[in-house]
Short mmCIF file of N, CA, C and O in Angstrom, two decimals:
data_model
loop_
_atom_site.label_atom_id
_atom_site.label_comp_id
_atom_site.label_asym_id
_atom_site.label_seq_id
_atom_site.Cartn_x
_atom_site.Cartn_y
_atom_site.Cartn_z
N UNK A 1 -32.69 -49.76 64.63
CA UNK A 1 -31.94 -50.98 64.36
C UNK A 1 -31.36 -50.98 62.95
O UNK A 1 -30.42 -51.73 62.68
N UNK A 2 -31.93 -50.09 61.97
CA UNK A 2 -31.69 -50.31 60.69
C UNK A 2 -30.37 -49.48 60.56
O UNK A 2 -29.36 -49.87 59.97
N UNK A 3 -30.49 -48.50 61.07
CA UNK A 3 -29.14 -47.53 61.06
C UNK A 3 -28.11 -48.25 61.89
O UNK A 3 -27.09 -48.21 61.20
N UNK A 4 -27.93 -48.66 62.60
CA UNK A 4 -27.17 -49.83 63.66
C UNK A 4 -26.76 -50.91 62.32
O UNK A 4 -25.55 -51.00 62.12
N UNK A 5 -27.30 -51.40 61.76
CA UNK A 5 -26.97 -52.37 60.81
C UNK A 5 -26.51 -52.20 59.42
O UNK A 5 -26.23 -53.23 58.80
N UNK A 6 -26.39 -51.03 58.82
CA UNK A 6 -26.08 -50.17 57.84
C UNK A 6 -24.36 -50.05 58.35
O UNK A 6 -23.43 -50.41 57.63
N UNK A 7 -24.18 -49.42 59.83
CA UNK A 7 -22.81 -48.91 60.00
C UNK A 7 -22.06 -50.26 60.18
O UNK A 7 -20.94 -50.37 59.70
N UNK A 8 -22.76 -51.52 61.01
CA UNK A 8 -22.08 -52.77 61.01
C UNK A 8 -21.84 -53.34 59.89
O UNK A 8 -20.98 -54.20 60.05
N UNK A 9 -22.27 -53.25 58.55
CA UNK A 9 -22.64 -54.01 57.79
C UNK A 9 -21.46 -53.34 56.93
O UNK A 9 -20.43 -53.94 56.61
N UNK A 10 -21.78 -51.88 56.57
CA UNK A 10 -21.11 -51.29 55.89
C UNK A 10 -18.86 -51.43 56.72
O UNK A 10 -17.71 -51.52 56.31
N UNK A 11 -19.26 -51.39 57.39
CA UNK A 11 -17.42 -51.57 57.95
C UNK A 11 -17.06 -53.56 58.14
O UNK A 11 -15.92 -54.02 58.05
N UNK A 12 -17.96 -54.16 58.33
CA UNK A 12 -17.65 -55.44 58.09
C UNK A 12 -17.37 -55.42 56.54
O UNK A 12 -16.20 -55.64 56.23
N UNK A 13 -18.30 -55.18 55.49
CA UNK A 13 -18.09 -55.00 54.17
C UNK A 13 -16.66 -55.12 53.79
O UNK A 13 -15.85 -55.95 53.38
N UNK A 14 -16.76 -53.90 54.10
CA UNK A 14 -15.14 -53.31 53.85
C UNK A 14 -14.05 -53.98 54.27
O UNK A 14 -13.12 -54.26 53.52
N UNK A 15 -14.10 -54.29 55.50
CA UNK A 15 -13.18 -55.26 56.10
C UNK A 15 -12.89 -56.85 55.26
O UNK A 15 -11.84 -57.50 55.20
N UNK A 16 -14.27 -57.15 54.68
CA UNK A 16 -14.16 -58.39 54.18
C UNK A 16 -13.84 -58.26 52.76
O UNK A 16 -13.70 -59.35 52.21
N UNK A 17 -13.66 -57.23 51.98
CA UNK A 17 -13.33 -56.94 50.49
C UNK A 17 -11.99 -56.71 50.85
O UNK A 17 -11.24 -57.49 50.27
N UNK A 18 -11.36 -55.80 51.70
CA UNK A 18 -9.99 -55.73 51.81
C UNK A 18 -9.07 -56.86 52.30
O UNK A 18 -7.84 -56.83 52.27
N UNK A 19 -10.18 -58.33 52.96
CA UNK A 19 -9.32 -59.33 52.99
C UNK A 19 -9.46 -60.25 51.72
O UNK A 19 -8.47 -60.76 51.20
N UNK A 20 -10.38 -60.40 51.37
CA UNK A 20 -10.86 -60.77 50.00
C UNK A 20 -9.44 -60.14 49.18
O UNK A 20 -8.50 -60.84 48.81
N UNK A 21 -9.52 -59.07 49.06
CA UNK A 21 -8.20 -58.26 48.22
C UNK A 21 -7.04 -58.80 48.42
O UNK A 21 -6.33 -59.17 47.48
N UNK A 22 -6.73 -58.90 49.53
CA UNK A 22 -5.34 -59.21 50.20
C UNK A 22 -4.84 -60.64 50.26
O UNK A 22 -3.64 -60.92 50.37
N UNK A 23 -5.63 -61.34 50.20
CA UNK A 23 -5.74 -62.83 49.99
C UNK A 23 -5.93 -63.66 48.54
O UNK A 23 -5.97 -64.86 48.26
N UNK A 24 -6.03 -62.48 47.78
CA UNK A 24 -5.93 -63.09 45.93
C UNK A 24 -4.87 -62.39 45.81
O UNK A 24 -4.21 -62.45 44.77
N UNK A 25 -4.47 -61.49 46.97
CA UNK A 25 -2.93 -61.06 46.23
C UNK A 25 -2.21 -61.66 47.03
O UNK A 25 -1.34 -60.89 47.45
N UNK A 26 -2.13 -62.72 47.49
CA UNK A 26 -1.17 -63.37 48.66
C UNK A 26 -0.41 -62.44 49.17
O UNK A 26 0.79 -62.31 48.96
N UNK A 27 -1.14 -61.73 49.88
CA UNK A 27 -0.46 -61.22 50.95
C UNK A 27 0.98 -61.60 51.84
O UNK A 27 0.96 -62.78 52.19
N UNK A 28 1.72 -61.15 52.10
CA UNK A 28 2.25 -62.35 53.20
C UNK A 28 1.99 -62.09 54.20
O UNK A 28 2.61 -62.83 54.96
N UNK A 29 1.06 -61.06 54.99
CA UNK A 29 0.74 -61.55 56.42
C UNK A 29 -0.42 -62.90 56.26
O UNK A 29 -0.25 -64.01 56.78
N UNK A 30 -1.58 -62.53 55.45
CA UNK A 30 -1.98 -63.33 55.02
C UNK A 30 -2.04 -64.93 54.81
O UNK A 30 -2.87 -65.79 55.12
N UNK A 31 -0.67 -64.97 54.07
CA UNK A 31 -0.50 -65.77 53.83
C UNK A 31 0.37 -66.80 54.95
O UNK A 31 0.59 -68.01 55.00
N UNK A 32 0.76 -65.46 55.91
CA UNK A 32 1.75 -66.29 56.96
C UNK A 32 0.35 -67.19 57.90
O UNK A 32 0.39 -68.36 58.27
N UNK A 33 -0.58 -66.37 58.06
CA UNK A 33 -1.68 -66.99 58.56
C UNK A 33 -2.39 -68.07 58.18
O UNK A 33 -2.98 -68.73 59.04
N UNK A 34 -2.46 -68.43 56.79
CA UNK A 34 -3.23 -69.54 56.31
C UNK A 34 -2.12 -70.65 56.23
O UNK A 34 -2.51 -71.82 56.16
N UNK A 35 -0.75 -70.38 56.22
CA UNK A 35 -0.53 -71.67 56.48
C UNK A 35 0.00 -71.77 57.60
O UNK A 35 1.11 -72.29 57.47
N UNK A 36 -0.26 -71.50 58.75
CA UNK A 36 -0.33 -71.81 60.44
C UNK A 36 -1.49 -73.02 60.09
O UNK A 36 -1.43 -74.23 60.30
N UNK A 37 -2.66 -72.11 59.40
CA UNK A 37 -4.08 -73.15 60.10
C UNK A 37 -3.50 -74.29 58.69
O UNK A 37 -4.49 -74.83 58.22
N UNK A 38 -2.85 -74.52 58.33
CA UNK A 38 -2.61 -75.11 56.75
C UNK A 38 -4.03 -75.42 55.46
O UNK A 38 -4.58 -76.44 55.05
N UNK A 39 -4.10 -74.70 55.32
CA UNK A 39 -4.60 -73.88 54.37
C UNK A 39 -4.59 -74.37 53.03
O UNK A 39 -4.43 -73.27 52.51
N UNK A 40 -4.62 -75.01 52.25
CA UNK A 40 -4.33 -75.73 50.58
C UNK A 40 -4.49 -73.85 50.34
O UNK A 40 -5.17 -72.92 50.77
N UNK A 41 -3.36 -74.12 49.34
CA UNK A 41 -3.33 -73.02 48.36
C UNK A 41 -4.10 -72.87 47.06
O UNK A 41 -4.10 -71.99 46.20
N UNK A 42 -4.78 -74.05 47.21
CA UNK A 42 -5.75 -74.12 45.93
C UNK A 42 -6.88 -73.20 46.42
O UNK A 42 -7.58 -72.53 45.68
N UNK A 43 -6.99 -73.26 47.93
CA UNK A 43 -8.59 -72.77 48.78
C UNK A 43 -8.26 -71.38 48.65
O UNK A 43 -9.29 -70.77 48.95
N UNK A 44 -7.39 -70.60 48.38
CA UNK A 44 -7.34 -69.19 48.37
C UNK A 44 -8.11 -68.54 47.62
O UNK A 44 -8.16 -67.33 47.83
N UNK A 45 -8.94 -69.10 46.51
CA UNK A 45 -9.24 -68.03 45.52
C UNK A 45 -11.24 -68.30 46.21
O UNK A 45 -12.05 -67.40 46.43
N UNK A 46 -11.45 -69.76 46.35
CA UNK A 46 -12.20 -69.92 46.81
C UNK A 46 -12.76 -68.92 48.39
O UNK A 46 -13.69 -68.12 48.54
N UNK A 47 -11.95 -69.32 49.13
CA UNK A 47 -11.80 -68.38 50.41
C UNK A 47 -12.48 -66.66 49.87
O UNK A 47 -13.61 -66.16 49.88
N UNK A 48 -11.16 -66.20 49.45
CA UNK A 48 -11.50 -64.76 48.34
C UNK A 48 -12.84 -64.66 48.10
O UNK A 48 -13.49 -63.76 48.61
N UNK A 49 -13.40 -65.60 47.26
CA UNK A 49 -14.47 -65.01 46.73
C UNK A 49 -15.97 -65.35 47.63
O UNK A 49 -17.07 -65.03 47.19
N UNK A 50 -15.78 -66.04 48.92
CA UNK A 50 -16.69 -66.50 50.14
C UNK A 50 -16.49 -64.58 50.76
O UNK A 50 -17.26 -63.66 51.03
N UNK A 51 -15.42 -64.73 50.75
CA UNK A 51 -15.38 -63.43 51.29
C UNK A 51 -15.84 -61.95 50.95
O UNK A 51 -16.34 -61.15 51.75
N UNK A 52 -15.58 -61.74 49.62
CA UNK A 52 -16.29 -60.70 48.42
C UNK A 52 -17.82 -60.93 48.89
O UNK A 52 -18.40 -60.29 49.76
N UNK A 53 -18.27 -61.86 48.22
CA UNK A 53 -19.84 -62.79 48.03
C UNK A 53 -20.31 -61.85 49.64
O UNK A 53 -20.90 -60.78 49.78
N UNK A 54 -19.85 -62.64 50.48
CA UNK A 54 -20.36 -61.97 52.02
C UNK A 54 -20.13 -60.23 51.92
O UNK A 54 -20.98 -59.49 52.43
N UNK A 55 -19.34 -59.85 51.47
CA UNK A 55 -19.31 -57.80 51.25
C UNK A 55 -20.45 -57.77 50.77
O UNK A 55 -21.38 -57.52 51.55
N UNK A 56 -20.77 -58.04 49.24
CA UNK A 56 -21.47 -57.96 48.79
C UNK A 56 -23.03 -57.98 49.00
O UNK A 56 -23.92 -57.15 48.79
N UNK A 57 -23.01 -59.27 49.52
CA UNK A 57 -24.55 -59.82 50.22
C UNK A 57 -25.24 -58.84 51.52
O UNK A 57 -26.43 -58.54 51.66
N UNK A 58 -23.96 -58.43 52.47
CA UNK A 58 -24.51 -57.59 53.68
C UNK A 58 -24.57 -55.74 52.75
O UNK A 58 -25.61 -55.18 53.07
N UNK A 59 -24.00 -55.18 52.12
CA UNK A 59 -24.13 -54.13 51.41
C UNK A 59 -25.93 -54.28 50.86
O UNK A 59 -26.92 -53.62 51.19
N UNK A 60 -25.77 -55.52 49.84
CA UNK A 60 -26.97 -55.63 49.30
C UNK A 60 -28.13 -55.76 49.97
O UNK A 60 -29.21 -55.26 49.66
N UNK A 61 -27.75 -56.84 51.43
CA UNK A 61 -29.05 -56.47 52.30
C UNK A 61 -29.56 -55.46 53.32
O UNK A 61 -30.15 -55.64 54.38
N UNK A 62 -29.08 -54.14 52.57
CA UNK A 62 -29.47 -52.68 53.13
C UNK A 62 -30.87 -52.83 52.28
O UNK A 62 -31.79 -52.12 52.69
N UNK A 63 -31.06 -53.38 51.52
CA UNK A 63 -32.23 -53.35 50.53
C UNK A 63 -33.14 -54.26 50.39
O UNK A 63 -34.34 -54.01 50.33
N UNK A 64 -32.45 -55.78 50.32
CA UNK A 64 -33.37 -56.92 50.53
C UNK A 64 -32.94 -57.45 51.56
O UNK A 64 -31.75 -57.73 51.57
N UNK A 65 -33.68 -57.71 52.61
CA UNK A 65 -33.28 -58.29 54.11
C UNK A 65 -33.16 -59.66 54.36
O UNK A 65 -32.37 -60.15 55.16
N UNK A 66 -33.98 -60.28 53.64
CA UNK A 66 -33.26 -61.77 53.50
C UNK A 66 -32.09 -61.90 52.88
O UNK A 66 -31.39 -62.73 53.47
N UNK A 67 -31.26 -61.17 51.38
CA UNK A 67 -30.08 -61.36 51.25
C UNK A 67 -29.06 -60.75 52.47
O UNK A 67 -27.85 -60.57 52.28
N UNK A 68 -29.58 -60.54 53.44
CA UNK A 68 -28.59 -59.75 54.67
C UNK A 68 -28.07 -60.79 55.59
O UNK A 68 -26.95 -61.03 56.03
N UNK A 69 -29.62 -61.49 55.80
CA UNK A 69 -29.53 -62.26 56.66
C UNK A 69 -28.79 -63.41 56.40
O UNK A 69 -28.12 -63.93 57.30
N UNK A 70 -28.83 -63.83 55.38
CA UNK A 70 -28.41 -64.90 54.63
C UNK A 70 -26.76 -64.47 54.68
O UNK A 70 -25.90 -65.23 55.13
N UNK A 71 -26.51 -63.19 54.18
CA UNK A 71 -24.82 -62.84 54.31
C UNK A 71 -24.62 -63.12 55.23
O UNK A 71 -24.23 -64.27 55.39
N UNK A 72 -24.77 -62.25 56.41
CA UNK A 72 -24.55 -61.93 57.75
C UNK A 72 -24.39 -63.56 58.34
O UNK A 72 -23.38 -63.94 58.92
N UNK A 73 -25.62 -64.45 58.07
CA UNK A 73 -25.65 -65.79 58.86
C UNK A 73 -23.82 -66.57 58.22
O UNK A 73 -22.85 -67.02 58.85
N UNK A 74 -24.13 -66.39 56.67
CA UNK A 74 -22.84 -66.93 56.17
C UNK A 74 -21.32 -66.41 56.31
O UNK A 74 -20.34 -67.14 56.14
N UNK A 75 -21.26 -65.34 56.57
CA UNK A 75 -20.14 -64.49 57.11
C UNK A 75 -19.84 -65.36 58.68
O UNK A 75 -18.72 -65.55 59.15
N UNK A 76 -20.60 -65.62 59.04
CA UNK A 76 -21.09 -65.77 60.97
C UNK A 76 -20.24 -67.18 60.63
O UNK A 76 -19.18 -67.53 61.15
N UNK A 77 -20.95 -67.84 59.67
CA UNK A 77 -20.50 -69.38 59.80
C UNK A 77 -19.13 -69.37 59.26
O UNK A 77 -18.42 -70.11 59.94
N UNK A 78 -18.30 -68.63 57.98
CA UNK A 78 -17.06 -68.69 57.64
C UNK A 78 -16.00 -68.06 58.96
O UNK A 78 -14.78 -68.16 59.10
N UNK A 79 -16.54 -67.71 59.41
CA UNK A 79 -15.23 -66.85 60.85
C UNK A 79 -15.37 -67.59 62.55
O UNK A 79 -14.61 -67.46 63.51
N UNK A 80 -16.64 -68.36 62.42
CA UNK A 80 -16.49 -69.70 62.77
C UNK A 80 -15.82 -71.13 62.61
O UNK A 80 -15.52 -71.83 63.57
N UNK A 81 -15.65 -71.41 61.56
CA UNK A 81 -14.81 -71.89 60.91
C UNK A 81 -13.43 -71.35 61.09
O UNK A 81 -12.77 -72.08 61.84
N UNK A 82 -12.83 -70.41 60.69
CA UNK A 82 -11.84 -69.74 60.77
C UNK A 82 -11.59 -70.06 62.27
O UNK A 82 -10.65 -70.82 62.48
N UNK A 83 -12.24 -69.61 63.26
CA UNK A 83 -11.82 -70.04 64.94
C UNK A 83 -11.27 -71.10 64.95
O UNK A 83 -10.07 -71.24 65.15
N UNK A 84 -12.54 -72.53 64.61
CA UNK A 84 -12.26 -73.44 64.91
C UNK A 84 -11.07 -74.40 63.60
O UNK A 84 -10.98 -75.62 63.74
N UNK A 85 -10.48 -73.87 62.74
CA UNK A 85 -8.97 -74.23 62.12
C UNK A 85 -7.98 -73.46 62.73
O UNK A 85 -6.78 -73.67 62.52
N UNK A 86 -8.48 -72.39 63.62
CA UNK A 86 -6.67 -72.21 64.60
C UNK A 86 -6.78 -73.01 65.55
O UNK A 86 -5.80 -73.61 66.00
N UNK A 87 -8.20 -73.19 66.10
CA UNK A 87 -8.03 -73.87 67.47
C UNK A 87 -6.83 -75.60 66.97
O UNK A 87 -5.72 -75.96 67.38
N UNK A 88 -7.90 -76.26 65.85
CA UNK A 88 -7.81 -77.94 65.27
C UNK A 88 -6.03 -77.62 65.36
O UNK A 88 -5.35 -78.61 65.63
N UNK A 89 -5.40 -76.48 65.19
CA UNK A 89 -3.49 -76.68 64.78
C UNK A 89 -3.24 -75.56 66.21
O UNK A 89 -2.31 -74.77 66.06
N UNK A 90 -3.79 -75.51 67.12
CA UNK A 90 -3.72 -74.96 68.54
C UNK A 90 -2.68 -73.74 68.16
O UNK A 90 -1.52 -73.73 68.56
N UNK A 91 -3.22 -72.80 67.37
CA UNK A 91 -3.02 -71.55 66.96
C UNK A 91 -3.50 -70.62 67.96
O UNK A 91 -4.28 -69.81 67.47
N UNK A 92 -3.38 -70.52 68.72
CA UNK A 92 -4.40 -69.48 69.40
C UNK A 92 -4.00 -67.96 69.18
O UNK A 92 -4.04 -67.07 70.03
N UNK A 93 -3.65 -67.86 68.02
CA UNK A 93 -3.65 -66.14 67.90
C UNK A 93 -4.62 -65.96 66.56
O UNK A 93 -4.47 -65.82 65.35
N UNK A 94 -5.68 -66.05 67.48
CA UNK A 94 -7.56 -66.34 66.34
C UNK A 94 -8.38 -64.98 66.75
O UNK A 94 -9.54 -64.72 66.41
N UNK A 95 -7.40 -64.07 67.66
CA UNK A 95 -8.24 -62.75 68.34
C UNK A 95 -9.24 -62.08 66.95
O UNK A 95 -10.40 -61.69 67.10
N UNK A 96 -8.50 -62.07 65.64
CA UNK A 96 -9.14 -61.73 64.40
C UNK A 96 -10.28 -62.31 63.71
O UNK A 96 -11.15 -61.66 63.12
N UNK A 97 -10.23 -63.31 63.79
CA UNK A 97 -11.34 -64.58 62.96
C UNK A 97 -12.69 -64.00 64.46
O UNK A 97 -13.83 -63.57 64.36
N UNK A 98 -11.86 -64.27 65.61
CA UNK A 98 -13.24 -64.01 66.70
C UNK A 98 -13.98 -63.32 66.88
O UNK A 98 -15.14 -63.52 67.25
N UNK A 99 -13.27 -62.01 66.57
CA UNK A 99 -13.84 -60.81 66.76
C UNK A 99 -14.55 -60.83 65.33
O UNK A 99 -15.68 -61.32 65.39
N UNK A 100 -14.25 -60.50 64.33
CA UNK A 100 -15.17 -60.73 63.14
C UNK A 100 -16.21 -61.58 62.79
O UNK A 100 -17.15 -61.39 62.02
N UNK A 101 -15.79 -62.94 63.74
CA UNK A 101 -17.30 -64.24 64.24
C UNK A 101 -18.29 -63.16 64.78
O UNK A 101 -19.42 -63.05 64.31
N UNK A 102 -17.90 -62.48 65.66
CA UNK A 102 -18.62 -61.64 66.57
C UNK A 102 -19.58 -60.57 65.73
O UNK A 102 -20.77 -60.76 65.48
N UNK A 103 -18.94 -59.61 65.41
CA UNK A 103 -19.18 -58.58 64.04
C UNK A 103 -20.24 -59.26 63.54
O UNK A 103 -21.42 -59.04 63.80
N UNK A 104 -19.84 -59.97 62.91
CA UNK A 104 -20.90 -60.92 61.75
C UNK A 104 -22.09 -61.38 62.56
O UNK A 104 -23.12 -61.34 61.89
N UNK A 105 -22.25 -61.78 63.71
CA UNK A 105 -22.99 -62.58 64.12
C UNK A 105 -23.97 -60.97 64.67
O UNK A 105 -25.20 -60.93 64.62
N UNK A 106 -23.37 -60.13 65.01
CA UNK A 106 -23.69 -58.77 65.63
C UNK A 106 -24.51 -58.56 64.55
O UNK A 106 -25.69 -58.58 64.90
N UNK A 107 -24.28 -58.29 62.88
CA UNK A 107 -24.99 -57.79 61.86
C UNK A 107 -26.01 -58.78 61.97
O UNK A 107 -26.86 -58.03 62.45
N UNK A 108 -26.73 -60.14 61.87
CA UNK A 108 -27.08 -60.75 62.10
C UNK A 108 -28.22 -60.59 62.83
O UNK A 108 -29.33 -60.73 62.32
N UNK A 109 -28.07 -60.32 63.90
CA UNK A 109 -28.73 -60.04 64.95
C UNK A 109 -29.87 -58.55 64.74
O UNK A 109 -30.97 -58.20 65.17
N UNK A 110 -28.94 -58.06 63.93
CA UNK A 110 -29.68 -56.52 63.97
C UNK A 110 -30.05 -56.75 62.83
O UNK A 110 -31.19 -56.31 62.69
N UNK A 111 -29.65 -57.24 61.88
CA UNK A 111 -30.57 -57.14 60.52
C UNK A 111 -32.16 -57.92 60.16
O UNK A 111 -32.97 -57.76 59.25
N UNK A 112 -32.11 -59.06 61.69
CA UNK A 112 -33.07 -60.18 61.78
C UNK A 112 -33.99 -58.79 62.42
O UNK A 112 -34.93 -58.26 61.83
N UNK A 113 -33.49 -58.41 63.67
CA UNK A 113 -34.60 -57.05 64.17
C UNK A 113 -34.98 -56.08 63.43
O UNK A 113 -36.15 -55.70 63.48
N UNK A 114 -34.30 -55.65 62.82
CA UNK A 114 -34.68 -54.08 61.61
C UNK A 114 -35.96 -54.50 61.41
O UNK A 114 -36.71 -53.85 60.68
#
């Protein structure tokens, strides 16, 4: 389970630093996306660094397993969120936020078993 949660953890990581990245640099796909769900442009840097914080936290809980769980749970709850602000502006092109709800909730799962 631990090796299972290392490879989830480690490519969610990544995934979430390169949106983290892409989203303090206003992207414009990015950015075409946050204001569908409308988005305050003030919340971007905030967003960013929810997002880093969660890389960070699931990397770090290769080592301490409560900071994993704790990422992993908080990652789970921000891409939840994310679903439910395309659903609230009936966005339904959320295939991204879902699948990464998923991911997250997947690390989660395996990092609670390890």
């Amino acid at each position: 389970m631990f090796i299972a949660y290392a490879v989830v953890a480690g490519l969610l990581a990544l995934v979430l630093a390169a949106s983290a990245t892409f989203t303090l640099q206003r992207n414009e796909a990015v950015m075409a996306s946050m204001r569908k769900v409308e988005v305050p442009d003030a919340w971007l840097p905030r967003l960013a660094a929810l997002k880093a914080a969660g890389a960070v936290g699931l990397v770090a809980g290769l080592w301490v397993t409560p900071l994993g769980v704790a990422a992993a749970a908080g990652v789970t709850l921000y891409f939840i969120g994310a679903v439910i602000s395309h659903l609230r502006v009936k966005d339904f092109e959320l295939a991204p936020a879902a699948v990464l709800a998923l991911v997250a909730a997947v690390a989660l799962a395996l990092r609670v078993a390890a």
